[in-house]
Amino acid sequence: GQRGARRLNIRPINEFDGKGWLANKPRTKPVTTVVLHATAGGSLAGAVSTLRRKGLGYHYLIERDGQIWKCVPTSGNCGHAGTSNGPDGSGVNGYSIGVSFVHPNDGSPIDPRAIDAAGELLRTLADAIPSIEWLTTHYAITVKANGQYRKSDPRMCPVSALASEAGLKPWKPSYATRFSL
């Protein structure tokens, strides 16, 4: 639907905790995909603490109110997808940007302000990085042909609508019956 354009409020994660970027290494492949996630916890502090402790990361975290935190430069490869298969094959971390909602992933709706912020961010990324073609989810890149999946996030996320708004194509394997549970 039509949404009023708003200026993105993206702040570096260093402004939150003073510890610089989350763990990352230089990228060796072009970015073709954005992977949506949910933190499975309700607070930014908890998410950032867990990510730092485990040496994992997202490029962006989006809070309930729509505040966006940049956690890793898009030129960096960070651990957000784990063992995964996406539109360009295995090792999705190598060719993707990870965007996570700060959300418990419990089946409750994601705040509309966070969805709006995600839409703006996706449009901005698609404009800035022309090689980005796909939008997918952590669930879609970890589901197996037998229906088993390792991750379910982000639940209750309008992936197809977000992809359409940003001029991206939604991606899931042919055997996935949904984007999120």
mmCIF file of C-alpha atoms in Angstrom:
data_model
loop_
_atom_site.group_PDB
_atom_site.id
_atom_site.type_symbol
_atom_site.label_atom_id
_atom_site.label_comp_id
_atom_site.label_asym_id
_atom_site.label_seq_id
_atom_site.Cartn_x
_atom_site.Cartn_y
_atom_site.Cartn_z
ATOM 1 C CA GLY A 1 0.000 0.000 0.000
ATOM 2 C CA GLN A 2 0.890 3.638 -0.206
ATOM 3 C CA ARG A 3 2.978 4.784 2.716
ATOM 4 C CA GLY A 4 4.319 8.234 3.286
ATOM 5 C CA ALA A 5 8.066 8.346 2.765
ATOM 6 C CA ARG A 6 9.874 9.173 5.955
ATOM 7 C CA ARG A 7 13.464 9.838 6.695
ATOM 8 C CA LEU A 8 15.105 6.710 7.975
ATOM 9 C CA ASN A 9 16.505 7.006 11.458
ATOM 10 C CA ILE A 10 19.466 4.629 11.327
ATOM 11 C CA ARG A 11 21.906 4.783 14.202
ATOM 12 C CA PRO A 12 25.189 2.866 14.564
ATOM 13 C CA ILE A 13 25.105 0.189 17.267
ATOM 14 C CA ASN A 14 28.161 1.855 18.838
ATOM 15 C CA GLU A 15 25.810 4.645 20.000
ATOM 16 C CA PHE A 16 23.909 2.000 21.958
ATOM 17 C CA ASP A 17 26.725 0.193 23.769
ATOM 18 C CA GLY A 18 30.007 1.874 22.770
ATOM 19 C CA LYS A 19 31.529 -1.402 21.566
ATOM 20 C CA GLY A 20 31.721 -0.854 17.788
ATOM 21 C CA TRP A 21 30.341 -3.152 15.103
ATOM 22 C CA LEU A 22 29.126 -6.672 15.790
ATOM 23 C CA ALA A 23 31.458 -9.487 14.662
ATOM 24 C CA ASN A 24 32.033 -9.545 10.910
ATOM 25 C CA LYS A 25 34.639 -10.249 8.251
ATOM 26 C CA PRO A 26 35.173 -8.901 4.726
ATOM 27 C CA ARG A 27 32.665 -10.055 2.133
ATOM 28 C CA THR A 28 33.868 -12.126 -0.837
ATOM 29 C CA LYS A 29 30.619 -12.402 -2.846
ATOM 30 C CA PRO A 30 28.160 -9.772 -4.121
ATOM 31 C CA VAL A 31 25.031 -9.213 -2.039
ATOM 32 C CA THR A 32 21.947 -10.624 -3.778
ATOM 33 C CA THR A 33 19.628 -11.357 -0.851
ATOM 34 C CA VAL A 34 18.170 -9.842 2.302
ATOM 35 C CA VAL A 35 17.217 -12.299 5.053
ATOM 36 C CA LEU A 36 14.590 -11.264 7.599
ATOM 37 C CA HIS A 37 14.846 -12.517 11.179
ATOM 38 C CA ALA A 38 13.342 -12.036 14.644
ATOM 39 C CA THR A 39 15.566 -11.919 17.715
ATOM 40 C CA ALA A 40 13.290 -14.255 19.743
ATOM 41 C CA GLY A 41 13.679 -11.833 22.640
ATOM 42 C CA GLY A 42 11.951 -8.593 23.452
ATOM 43 C CA SER A 43 14.817 -6.180 24.059
ATOM 44 C CA LEU A 44 17.602 -4.606 22.037
ATOM 45 C CA ALA A 45 19.988 -4.915 25.015
ATOM 46 C CA GLY A 46 19.376 -8.653 25.282
ATOM 47 C CA ALA A 47 19.790 -9.195 21.543
ATOM 48 C CA VAL A 48 23.030 -7.218 21.301
ATOM 49 C CA SER A 49 24.471 -8.881 24.403
ATOM 50 C CA THR A 50 23.690 -12.376 23.058
ATOM 51 C CA LEU A 51 25.049 -11.588 19.581
ATOM 52 C CA ARG A 52 28.309 -10.183 20.990
ATOM 53 C CA ARG A 53 28.746 -13.150 23.346
ATOM 54 C CA LYS A 54 28.214 -15.673 20.511
ATOM 55 C CA GLY A 55 30.206 -13.769 17.859
ATOM 56 C CA LEU A 56 27.112 -13.513 15.643
ATOM 57 C CA GLY A 57 25.415 -10.522 14.079
ATOM 58 C CA TYR A 58 22.826 -8.854 11.926
ATOM 59 C CA HIS A 59 23.517 -5.949 9.625
ATOM 60 C CA TYR A 60 20.434 -4.187 11.021
ATOM 61 C CA LEU A 61 18.187 -4.533 14.068
ATOM 62 C CA ILE A 62 14.733 -2.909 14.033
ATOM 63 C CA GLU A 63 13.029 -2.083 17.338
ATOM 64 C CA ARG A 64 9.241 -2.131 17.874
ATOM 65 C CA ASP A 65 9.003 1.661 17.467
ATOM 66 C CA GLY A 66 10.804 1.528 14.101
ATOM 67 C CA GLN A 67 14.228 2.647 15.333
ATOM 68 C CA ILE A 68 16.861 1.001 13.110
ATOM 69 C CA TRP A 69 20.312 0.122 14.414
ATOM 70 C CA LYS A 70 23.129 -0.569 11.945
ATOM 71 C CA CYS A 71 25.230 -3.329 13.518
ATOM 72 C CA VAL A 72 27.570 -4.373 10.676
ATOM 73 C CA PRO A 73 28.562 -2.529 7.478
ATOM 74 C CA THR A 74 26.869 -3.995 4.395
ATOM 75 C CA SER A 75 30.392 -4.689 3.078
ATOM 76 C CA GLY A 76 30.845 -7.120 5.970
ATOM 77 C CA ASN A 77 29.821 -10.770 6.186
ATOM 78 C CA CYS A 78 28.319 -11.642 9.577
ATOM 79 C CA GLY A 79 26.919 -14.794 11.119
ATOM 80 C CA HIS A 80 23.127 -14.522 10.908
ATOM 81 C CA ALA A 81 21.996 -17.441 8.727
ATOM 82 C CA GLY A 82 23.966 -20.444 9.953
ATOM 83 C CA THR A 83 23.675 -23.633 7.895
ATOM 84 C CA SER A 84 21.455 -22.410 5.096
ATOM 85 C CA ASN A 85 20.442 -22.626 1.443
ATOM 86 C CA GLY A 86 19.017 -19.664 -0.451
ATOM 87 C CA PRO A 87 18.543 -18.323 -3.968
ATOM 88 C CA ASP A 88 22.286 -18.487 -4.688
ATOM 89 C CA GLY A 89 22.916 -21.816 -2.995
ATOM 90 C CA SER A 90 24.419 -22.726 0.350
ATOM 91 C CA GLY A 91 26.235 -20.407 2.739
ATOM 92 C CA VAL A 92 23.660 -17.611 2.652
ATOM 93 C CA ASN A 93 25.733 -15.422 5.035
ATOM 94 C CA GLY A 94 28.236 -14.937 2.213
ATOM 95 C CA TYR A 95 25.774 -13.216 -0.139
ATOM 96 C CA SER A 96 23.170 -11.683 2.147
ATOM 97 C CA ILE A 97 22.305 -8.852 4.489
ATOM 98 C CA GLY A 98 20.635 -9.880 7.747
ATOM 99 C CA VAL A 99 17.812 -7.690 9.089
ATOM 100 C CA SER A 100 16.194 -8.654 12.370
ATOM 101 C CA PHE A 101 13.121 -7.405 14.157
ATOM 102 C CA VAL A 102 13.531 -7.090 17.935
ATOM 103 C CA HIS A 103 10.566 -9.363 18.539
ATOM 104 C CA PRO A 104 9.875 -12.513 20.587
ATOM 105 C CA ASN A 105 8.854 -14.527 17.475
ATOM 106 C CA ASP A 106 5.979 -16.002 19.479
ATOM 107 C CA GLY A 107 3.262 -15.607 16.861
ATOM 108 C CA SER A 108 2.250 -12.136 18.025
ATOM 109 C CA PRO A 109 2.127 -9.493 15.284
ATOM 110 C CA ILE A 110 5.233 -7.457 14.558
ATOM 111 C CA ASP A 111 4.565 -3.789 15.383
ATOM 112 C CA PRO A 112 3.407 -1.905 12.251
ATOM 113 C CA ARG A 113 6.034 0.794 12.958
ATOM 114 C CA ALA A 114 8.742 -1.873 12.700
ATOM 115 C CA ILE A 115 7.224 -3.239 9.472
ATOM 116 C CA ASP A 116 7.121 0.299 8.011
ATOM 117 C CA ALA A 117 10.761 0.866 9.001
ATOM 118 C CA ALA A 118 11.722 -2.466 7.406
ATOM 119 C CA GLY A 119 9.990 -1.407 4.182
ATOM 120 C CA GLU A 120 11.897 1.890 4.101
ATOM 121 C CA LEU A 121 15.172 0.117 4.881
ATOM 122 C CA LEU A 122 14.597 -2.477 2.135
ATOM 123 C CA ARG A 123 13.856 0.248 -0.431
ATOM 124 C CA THR A 124 17.017 2.096 0.629
ATOM 125 C CA LEU A 125 19.160 -1.058 0.404
ATOM 126 C CA ALA A 126 17.692 -2.038 -2.981
ATOM 127 C CA ASP A 127 18.484 1.448 -4.334
ATOM 128 C CA ALA A 128 22.009 1.504 -2.857
ATOM 129 C CA ILE A 129 23.017 -2.067 -3.797
ATOM 130 C CA PRO A 130 21.720 -2.885 -7.295
ATOM 131 C CA SER A 131 22.779 -6.564 -7.043
ATOM 132 C CA ILE A 132 20.114 -7.207 -4.369
ATOM 133 C CA GLU A 133 17.334 -9.213 -5.976
ATOM 134 C CA TRP A 134 15.751 -11.399 -3.278
ATOM 135 C CA LEU A 135 13.964 -11.092 0.063
ATOM 136 C CA THR A 136 13.649 -14.193 2.216
ATOM 137 C CA THR A 137 13.409 -15.345 5.828
ATOM 138 C CA HIS A 138 15.490 -17.378 8.254
ATOM 139 C CA TYR A 139 12.743 -20.028 8.137
ATOM 140 C CA ALA A 140 12.805 -20.236 4.314
ATOM 141 C CA ILE A 141 16.579 -20.707 4.107
ATOM 142 C CA THR A 142 16.613 -23.431 6.790
ATOM 143 C CA VAL A 143 13.529 -25.527 5.896
ATOM 144 C CA LYS A 144 14.255 -28.959 4.448
ATOM 145 C CA ALA A 145 12.354 -30.843 1.730
ATOM 146 C CA ASN A 146 10.878 -33.162 4.396
ATOM 147 C CA GLY A 147 9.273 -30.159 6.108
ATOM 148 C CA GLN A 148 11.675 -30.027 9.039
ATOM 149 C CA TYR A 149 13.119 -26.628 9.805
ATOM 150 C CA ARG A 150 15.817 -25.302 12.063
ATOM 151 C CA LYS A 151 14.465 -21.752 12.437
ATOM 152 C CA SER A 152 10.939 -20.323 12.344
ATOM 153 C CA ASP A 153 11.622 -16.586 12.258
ATOM 154 C CA PRO A 154 10.212 -14.112 11.599
ATOM 155 C CA ARG A 155 6.666 -15.241 12.303
ATOM 156 C CA MET A 156 3.786 -12.972 11.259
ATOM 157 C CA CYS A 157 5.875 -10.985 8.750
ATOM 158 C CA PRO A 158 4.370 -9.787 5.423
ATOM 159 C CA VAL A 159 7.353 -10.894 3.326
ATOM 160 C CA SER A 160 5.685 -10.754 -0.104
ATOM 161 C CA ALA A 161 4.306 -7.246 0.520
ATOM 162 C CA LEU A 162 7.673 -5.975 1.782
ATOM 163 C CA ALA A 163 9.435 -7.481 -1.242
ATOM 164 C CA SER A 164 6.941 -5.928 -3.642
ATOM 165 C CA GLU A 165 7.273 -2.486 -2.034
ATOM 166 C CA ALA A 166 11.071 -2.616 -2.367
ATOM 167 C CA GLY A 167 11.091 -3.982 -5.919
ATOM 168 C CA LEU A 168 12.540 -7.304 -4.745
ATOM 169 C CA LYS A 169 11.411 -10.868 -5.373
ATOM 170 C CA PRO A 170 10.302 -13.008 -2.422
ATOM 171 C CA TRP A 171 12.262 -16.274 -2.283
ATOM 172 C CA LYS A 172 11.531 -19.602 -0.662
ATOM 173 C CA PRO A 173 12.329 -23.129 -1.765
ATOM 174 C CA SER A 174 9.626 -24.851 -3.815
ATOM 175 C CA TYR A 175 8.875 -27.202 -0.909
ATOM 176 C CA ALA A 176 8.295 -24.436 1.656
ATOM 177 C CA THR A 177 4.572 -23.942 2.157
ATOM 178 C CA ARG A 178 4.928 -20.539 3.806
ATOM 179 C CA PHE A 179 7.458 -17.821 4.594
ATOM 180 C CA SER A 180 6.916 -17.953 8.320
ATOM 181 C CA LEU A 181 4.740 -19.900 10.709
#
